[in-house]
Amino acid sequence: MIALSMRPCGDFRTTYKADTQIFETSTIRGVTIASIIALCFAPLVLDAYYLTLFIQISYLAIAALGLNILVGFTGQISLGHGAFFGFGAFASAWFTNTFAVPVWISIPLAGCFTMAVGMLFGLPAARIKGLYLAIATLAAQFIIEDFFARAEWFSGGAYGAAAESVSLFGHTFDSDESFFYVALFSLVFMYIWGSNLMRSRDGRAFVAVRDHYLSAEIMGINLTWYRLLSFGVSSFYAGIGGALYGHYLGFVSAEGFTLMMSVQFLAMIIIGGLGSVQGALLGTIFIVLLPEVLEGLVGMIAGSGLVEQGSLMESLSYFKEMAIGLVIILFLIFEPDGLAHRWKQIKAYWKYYPFAY
Amino acid sequence: MNTDLLLQLTVNGLIVGLLYGVIAMCFVLIYKSTQVVNFAQGEFLLIGAWICWSTLVWLKLPFFVGFLLTLGFMTLFGILIQAIFLRPMIGEPIISVIMVTIGLSMFFQALMKWIFGTAPASYPQVFETQTVSVLGMNIEMAYILSLIFSFIMMGGFYWFFRYSKMGLAMRATAFDQQVASSLGISVPKVFAASWAISAMVSATAGIVIGMVNGVSDSLSFIGIKVFPAVILGGLDSVIGGVVGGVIIGVLENLAEFVDSQYLHVGNLYTIAPFYVLLIILTIKPYGLFGTKDIERI
C-alpha cells in the first residue's frame, strides 16, 4: 500500500506538474506510443495463440486495474471482483439479446449496470473496513454467483447465455485478428482513463482515504461517498472487462466466475504492485503467462521420460492453482510492492549509474 | 406443516451448528492471539481428514493410532505454517495477511486434490452400530459422536483458557502483546501454540465430518461457512463463535425446510448464511459478543 510514496533513491521531482505526469519522461512517452503503434501490426505477424493470449491479458487487465483502484488506491478490500466481472459479461449479453442493443453500446452499458450493483454491495463499506469488508465482499461473491445460477431470465441459468460478436459500421469483429483491435483499443482507453482518474481530485481523494482516512475526513473528504465511488469505479472496470470477455468468447456460462477468479484478480494486483496503474497490467501479464510457462515446463519434464507422462499432464490444473497460491505468498513475503516497484528500482539504478546506491 | 421434518432438521442443525461452533472457536483463537484472519481454516479440516484417512486406508493402522499420528502431524503443521509464512507478515497491512492465508488455502487445496484426487472417499467403519434411537428419533452414531466431540472440545477450551498456564498466557497476549512479553510470556511461543491448537482441533473436526459425509474437497468450504458464524458472534469472542456457529447451523437447516416446503427455489441452504452475514454487517458489524473498535484521533 505504500507503492506511491516509495521512490527509489535519487528519483525525485521538483515540480508538482512533473510529479503528476502520466509519463515520467518524454522517452517513456515515445516508447509507449511507439509500442502501441507496433502492436497494431501484431495480427499481421503473430499467430492465433499469441493473439488469444493478448486478448486474454487485455480484458483481465482492465478488470485488474479496477480492482487496483479499489484495493491499491483506496485501501478497501474486495473478494468479489470475479463475480462483478461475470456480472458484466452476463449484463452485456442480456442487453444485446433482450433489448437488441448494439454491442458497442451494450459494453459500456454493462459497465454502468455493474457499477450500480457494485455500489449496492459497497454500501456496507460505508460503515465497515478492513477485514469486515473482506468478509462482506466474500458474501457478495457467493450471493452473485448464486444469482447467476438462479436467474434464468438474466443469465440463462445452467445453460449460459450467448453473446454476439462486436460489430461496428457493418464490420464484425469475430476473429482473433479483428477482436485484437477491439481489445487493444479498450485496454489503452481504460488505462489512460484510469491514469487520468488518479491525477484528478477524486483520485487524490481515494489515496487520501487509503493513507489516513481520519485525516482525509477532517480535510473535507466525504468518506462514505468516496468509498462507494471507489467500489463503483472498480465494478465499472470489472463490468467492461467481463463484457469484452463475453463478446470475445461468444458465450457466457456461470461456472467460471468463482471465488478462485476473485483471488486471481487479487493475485494480479499484488504481484504487479498495489497502487500502481502499470502494476495492474504487469501483474495480469504475469498471471496469464504463468500457467503457459508452467504447461511448457511440465510438458518438458513429462517429455523427458522421468515420470509417467499421463499422470503429470492430468495434474496440470492442480499445479497451476498451486503455483498461483505459492506466487501470491512469495511475492507478499519477498516483494510486497510488486513488479512495478521492482521495475522502478531497476530504472532508477540505470538512470543514475554508477552513482546509485 | 411437516413437524417431523422440521424437528429432524432442527436437530441436524444443532449438531452441525455445534461443529461449526468448534471450528469457529479455532478461527477466533488464531484471530484473537495473532490478529490473523485465517482463510485457510477449511484446509486444516481437509488436510487433517485426508491424513487420518491415509493412515487408516493406506497404512492400515488402527483408528486410534492413526488419529494420534494425525494430531501430531497437525500440531507440527500449524507451528510450521505460522513460523514460515505468518511470522514475516507481522506488522504488514491487513490485506497482505489476508492474502497470505488465501494463498495458503489455494495451495493446499490444490495439493490435496493432486495427492488424493477429487472423488469423495469414505472412512472405514469405526463403530459397530450405525444408528441409535433417542426419544423416538433415529440418530446416526456419527452424529452422536460429533455431538460428544463438540462438547469435549468446548469444555477443553473452557478449561484451557480458564485454568492452564498456557491459556492464561494466550489471554494475556490477546489483551496486550507488549505487556504480556514484559511479564515474561514468550509471544512467539504463544503464536505457535495457538496455530498448533487451532490446526489440531480443526483437523479433529474434519475427521468427524469425514466420518459422517466422507472426505472430499468440499470440506474446505466449511472454512468459508465459518465466516457468517464468527461475524454473527463477534470476531474476537470464543463464546460468540460457538453461539454464532449454532445459530448458523440451525438457520441453514431452517432455510432448507422453508425452501423444500414453501419456496422451492433450491440451494437456499448454502446461500442463506451469506445473506444473514451481509445483514449483520450492515446493522451490527461487531456481532453479538464482539468488542467494538473505538478509534482515537
PDB file of N, CA, C and O in Angstrom, chain A residues 81-117:
ATOM      1  N   HIS A  81     -14.486  -9.583  -6.808  1.00  0.00           N
ATOM      2  CA  HIS A  81     -14.273  -8.973  -8.104  1.00  0.00           C
ATOM      3  C   HIS A  81     -14.618  -9.929  -9.244  1.00  0.00           C
ATOM      4  O   HIS A  81     -15.118  -9.497 -10.282  1.00  0.00           O
ATOM      5  N   GLY A  82     -14.348 -11.205  -9.051  1.00  0.00           N
ATOM      6  CA  GLY A  82     -14.663 -12.193 -10.083  1.00  0.00           C
ATOM      7  C   GLY A  82     -16.149 -12.217 -10.395  1.00  0.00           C
ATOM      8  O   GLY A  82     -16.559 -12.342 -11.552  1.00  0.00           O
ATOM      9  N   ALA A  83     -16.967 -12.067  -9.348  1.00  0.00           N
ATOM     10  CA  ALA A  83     -18.414 -12.067  -9.548  1.00  0.00           C
ATOM     11  C   ALA A  83     -18.851 -10.843 -10.345  1.00  0.00           C
ATOM     12  O   ALA A  83     -19.705 -10.934 -11.221  1.00  0.00           O
ATOM     13  N   PHE A  84     -18.234  -9.690 -10.058  1.00  0.00           N
ATOM     14  CA  PHE A  84     -18.589  -8.485 -10.803  1.00  0.00           C
ATOM     15  C   PHE A  84     -18.167  -8.607 -12.267  1.00  0.00           C
ATOM     16  O   PHE A  84     -18.871  -8.160 -13.172  1.00  0.00           O
ATOM     17  N   PHE A  85     -17.011  -9.210 -12.463  1.00  0.00           N
ATOM     18  CA  PHE A  85     -16.534  -9.487 -13.821  1.00  0.00           C
ATOM     19  C   PHE A  85     -17.588 -10.319 -14.565  1.00  0.00           C
ATOM     20  O   PHE A  85     -17.985  -9.993 -15.686  1.00  0.00           O
ATOM     21  N   GLY A  86     -18.074 -11.363 -13.905  1.00  0.00           N
ATOM     22  CA  GLY A  86     -19.100 -12.205 -14.502  1.00  0.00           C
ATOM     23  C   GLY A  86     -20.385 -11.432 -14.730  1.00  0.00           C
ATOM     24  O   GLY A  86     -21.057 -11.610 -15.746  1.00  0.00           O
ATOM     25  N   PHE A  87     -20.705 -10.555 -13.789  1.00  0.00           N
ATOM     26  CA  PHE A  87     -21.928  -9.784 -13.927  1.00  0.00           C
ATOM     27  C   PHE A  87     -21.874  -8.920 -15.182  1.00  0.00           C
ATOM     28  O   PHE A  87     -22.859  -8.811 -15.924  1.00  0.00           O
ATOM     29  N   GLY A  88     -20.714  -8.322 -15.424  1.00  0.00           N
ATOM     30  CA  GLY A  88     -20.563  -7.518 -16.642  1.00  0.00           C
ATOM     31  C   GLY A  88     -20.777  -8.361 -17.881  1.00  0.00           C
ATOM     32  O   GLY A  88     -21.467  -7.936 -18.824  1.00  0.00           O
ATOM     33  N   ALA A  89     -20.209  -9.570 -17.873  1.00  0.00           N
ATOM     34  CA  ALA A  89     -20.343 -10.446 -19.036  1.00  0.00           C
ATOM     35  C   ALA A  89     -21.813 -10.780 -19.289  1.00  0.00           C
ATOM     36  O   ALA A  89     -22.305 -10.679 -20.416  1.00  0.00           O
ATOM     37  N   PHE A  90     -22.531 -11.150 -18.227  1.00  0.00           N
ATOM     38  CA  PHE A  90     -23.941 -11.510 -18.391  1.00  0.00           C
ATOM     39  C   PHE A  90     -24.778 -10.300 -18.764  1.00  0.00           C
ATOM     40  O   PHE A  90     -25.683 -10.399 -19.599  1.00  0.00           O
ATOM     41  N   ALA A  91     -24.485  -9.153 -18.120  1.00  0.00           N
ATOM     42  CA  ALA A  91     -25.293  -7.965 -18.366  1.00  0.00           C
ATOM     43  C   ALA A  91     -25.207  -7.563 -19.828  1.00  0.00           C
ATOM     44  O   ALA A  91     -26.212  -7.258 -20.472  1.00  0.00           O
ATOM     45  N   SER A  92     -23.985  -7.592 -20.373  1.00  0.00           N
ATOM     46  CA  SER A  92     -23.817  -7.177 -21.760  1.00  0.00           C
ATOM     47  C   SER A  92     -24.544  -8.136 -22.698  1.00  0.00           C
ATOM     48  O   SER A  92     -25.232  -7.717 -23.643  1.00  0.00           O
ATOM     49  N   ALA A  93     -24.422  -9.436 -22.420  1.00  0.00           N
ATOM     50  CA  ALA A  93     -25.134 -10.419 -23.242  1.00  0.00           C
ATOM     51  C   ALA A  93     -26.639 -10.223 -23.125  1.00  0.00           C
ATOM     52  O   ALA A  93     -27.380 -10.322 -24.111  1.00  0.00           O
ATOM     53  N   TRP A  94     -27.086  -9.895 -21.925  1.00  0.00           N
ATOM     54  CA  TRP A  94     -28.517  -9.707 -21.674  1.00  0.00           C
ATOM     55  C   TRP A  94     -29.044  -8.498 -22.448  1.00  0.00           C
ATOM     56  O   TRP A  94     -30.102  -8.559 -23.083  1.00  0.00           O
ATOM     57  N   PHE A  95     -28.285  -7.405 -22.422  1.00  0.00           N
ATOM     58  CA  PHE A  95     -28.712  -6.205 -23.154  1.00  0.00           C
ATOM     59  C   PHE A  95     -28.847  -6.483 -24.643  1.00  0.00           C
ATOM     60  O   PHE A  95     -29.816  -6.083 -25.281  1.00  0.00           O
ATOM     61  N   THR A  96     -27.840  -7.162 -25.198  1.00  0.00           N
ATOM     62  CA  THR A  96     -27.889  -7.391 -26.646  1.00  0.00           C
ATOM     63  C   THR A  96     -28.983  -8.402 -26.997  1.00  0.00           C
ATOM     64  O   THR A  96     -29.671  -8.239 -28.003  1.00  0.00           O
ATOM     65  N   ASN A  97     -29.171  -9.422 -26.163  1.00  0.00           N
ATOM     66  CA  ASN A  97     -30.150 -10.459 -26.504  1.00  0.00           C
ATOM     67  C   ASN A  97     -31.585  -9.993 -26.280  1.00  0.00           C
ATOM     68  O   ASN A  97     -32.470 -10.301 -27.074  1.00  0.00           O
ATOM     69  N   THR A  98     -31.810  -9.270 -25.180  1.00  0.00           N
ATOM     70  CA  THR A  98     -33.186  -8.940 -24.820  1.00  0.00           C
ATOM     71  C   THR A  98     -33.661  -7.645 -25.459  1.00  0.00           C
ATOM     72  O   THR A  98     -34.782  -7.554 -25.935  1.00  0.00           O
ATOM     73  N   PHE A  99     -32.785  -6.632 -25.453  1.00  0.00           N
ATOM     74  CA  PHE A  99     -33.222  -5.329 -25.953  1.00  0.00           C
ATOM     75  C   PHE A  99     -32.629  -4.996 -27.312  1.00  0.00           C
ATOM     76  O   PHE A  99     -32.809  -3.891 -27.815  1.00  0.00           O
ATOM     77  N   ALA A 100     -31.890  -5.931 -27.892  1.00  0.00           N
ATOM     78  CA  ALA A 100     -31.284  -5.732 -29.207  1.00  0.00           C
ATOM     79  C   ALA A 100     -30.445  -4.461 -29.271  1.00  0.00           C
ATOM     80  O   ALA A 100     -30.458  -3.721 -30.250  1.00  0.00           O
ATOM     81  N   VAL A 101     -29.742  -4.185 -28.185  1.00  0.00           N
ATOM     82  CA  VAL A 101     -28.825  -3.042 -28.161  1.00  0.00           C
ATOM     83  C   VAL A 101     -27.580  -3.428 -28.954  1.00  0.00           C
ATOM     84  O   VAL A 101     -27.110  -4.563 -28.846  1.00  0.00           O
ATOM     85  N   PRO A 102     -27.047  -2.519 -29.789  1.00  0.00           N
ATOM     86  CA  PRO A 102     -25.780  -2.855 -30.467  1.00  0.00           C
ATOM     87  C   PRO A 102     -24.683  -3.137 -29.450  1.00  0.00           C
ATOM     88  O   PRO A 102     -24.660  -2.524 -28.377  1.00  0.00           O
ATOM     89  N   VAL A 103     -23.787  -4.031 -29.816  1.00  0.00           N
ATOM     90  CA  VAL A 103     -22.808  -4.496 -28.832  1.00  0.00           C
ATOM     91  C   VAL A 103     -21.909  -3.370 -28.344  1.00  0.00           C
ATOM     92  O   VAL A 103     -21.587  -3.289 -27.158  1.00  0.00           O
ATOM     93  N   TRP A 104     -21.527  -2.476 -29.262  1.00  0.00           N
ATOM     94  CA  TRP A 104     -20.585  -1.431 -28.814  1.00  0.00           C
ATOM     95  C   TRP A 104     -21.239  -0.458 -27.834  1.00  0.00           C
ATOM     96  O   TRP A 104     -20.554   0.256 -27.123  1.00  0.00           O
ATOM     97  N   ILE A 105     -22.571  -0.432 -27.779  1.00  0.00           N
ATOM     98  CA  ILE A 105     -23.225   0.351 -26.723  1.00  0.00           C
ATOM     99  C   ILE A 105     -23.421  -0.505 -25.485  1.00  0.00           C
ATOM    100  O   ILE A 105     -23.301  -0.028 -24.360  1.00  0.00           O
ATOM    101  N   SER A 106     -23.702  -1.783 -25.710  1.00  0.00           N
ATOM    102  CA  SER A 106     -24.033  -2.630 -24.557  1.00  0.00           C
ATOM    103  C   SER A 106     -22.828  -2.853 -23.647  1.00  0.00           C
ATOM    104  O   SER A 106     -23.004  -3.099 -22.457  1.00  0.00           O
ATOM    105  N   ILE A 107     -21.618  -2.759 -24.198  1.00  0.00           N
ATOM    106  CA  ILE A 107     -20.442  -2.962 -23.334  1.00  0.00           C
ATOM    107  C   ILE A 107     -20.326  -1.860 -22.275  1.00  0.00           C
ATOM    108  O   ILE A 107     -20.273  -2.154 -21.074  1.00  0.00           O
ATOM    109  N   PRO A 108     -20.318  -0.572 -22.679  1.00  0.00           N
ATOM    110  CA  PRO A 108     -20.308   0.451 -21.623  1.00  0.00           C
ATOM    111  C   PRO A 108     -21.556   0.428 -20.752  1.00  0.00           C
ATOM    112  O   PRO A 108     -21.476   0.707 -19.549  1.00  0.00           O
ATOM    113  N   LEU A 109     -22.677   0.051 -21.361  1.00  0.00           N
ATOM    114  CA  LEU A 109     -23.918  -0.041 -20.588  1.00  0.00           C
ATOM    115  C   LEU A 109     -23.773  -1.100 -19.496  1.00  0.00           C
ATOM    116  O   LEU A 109     -24.179  -0.909 -18.349  1.00  0.00           O
ATOM    117  N   ALA A 110     -23.160  -2.237 -19.875  1.00  0.00           N
ATOM    118  CA  ALA A 110     -22.923  -3.306 -18.898  1.00  0.00           C
ATOM    119  C   ALA A 110     -22.013  -2.801 -17.798  1.00  0.00           C
ATOM    120  O   ALA A 110     -22.198  -3.120 -16.618  1.00  0.00           O
ATOM    121  N   GLY A 111     -21.018  -1.977 -18.189  1.00  0.00           N
ATOM    122  CA  GLY A 111     -20.130  -1.381 -17.195  1.00  0.00           C
ATOM    123  C   GLY A 111     -20.919  -0.576 -16.185  1.00  0.00           C
ATOM    124  O   GLY A 111     -20.732  -0.712 -14.972  1.00  0.00           O
ATOM    125  N   CYS A 112     -21.845   0.261 -16.676  1.00  0.00           N
ATOM    126  CA  CYS A 112     -22.628   1.116 -15.779  1.00  0.00           C
ATOM    127  C   CYS A 112     -23.535   0.279 -14.879  1.00  0.00           C
ATOM    128  O   CYS A 112     -23.700   0.565 -13.684  1.00  0.00           O
ATOM    129  N   PHE A 113     -24.123  -0.770 -15.464  1.00  0.00           N
ATOM    130  CA  PHE A 113     -25.018  -1.642 -14.710  1.00  0.00           C
ATOM    131  C   PHE A 113     -24.241  -2.338 -13.588  1.00  0.00           C
ATOM    132  O   PHE A 113     -24.696  -2.407 -12.441  1.00  0.00           O
ATOM    133  N   THR A 114     -23.054  -2.828 -13.943  1.00  0.00           N
ATOM    134  CA  THR A 114     -22.218  -3.475 -12.935  1.00  0.00           C
ATOM    135  C   THR A 114     -21.812  -2.477 -11.862  1.00  0.00           C
ATOM    136  O   THR A 114     -21.731  -2.811 -10.683  1.00  0.00           O
ATOM    137  N   MET A 115     -21.575  -1.231 -12.295  1.00  0.00           N
ATOM    138  CA  MET A 115     -21.210  -0.180 -11.349  1.00  0.00           C
ATOM    139  C   MET A 115     -22.317  -0.014 -10.304  1.00  0.00           C
ATOM    140  O   MET A 115     -22.045   0.069  -9.101  1.00  0.00           O
ATOM    141  N   ALA A 116     -23.573   0.001 -10.788  1.00  0.00           N
ATOM    142  CA  ALA A 116     -24.700   0.156  -9.861  1.00  0.00           C
ATOM    143  C   ALA A 116     -24.734  -1.001  -8.871  1.00  0.00           C
ATOM    144  O   ALA A 116     -24.894  -0.787  -7.655  1.00  0.00           O
ATOM    145  N   VAL A 117     -24.547  -2.225  -9.385  1.00  0.00           N
ATOM    146  CA  VAL A 117     -24.569  -3.392  -8.497  1.00  0.00           C
ATOM    147  C   VAL A 117     -23.409  -3.326  -7.510  1.00  0.00           C
ATOM    148  O   VAL A 117     -23.563  -3.615  -6.317  1.00  0.00           O
TER     149      VAL A 117
END
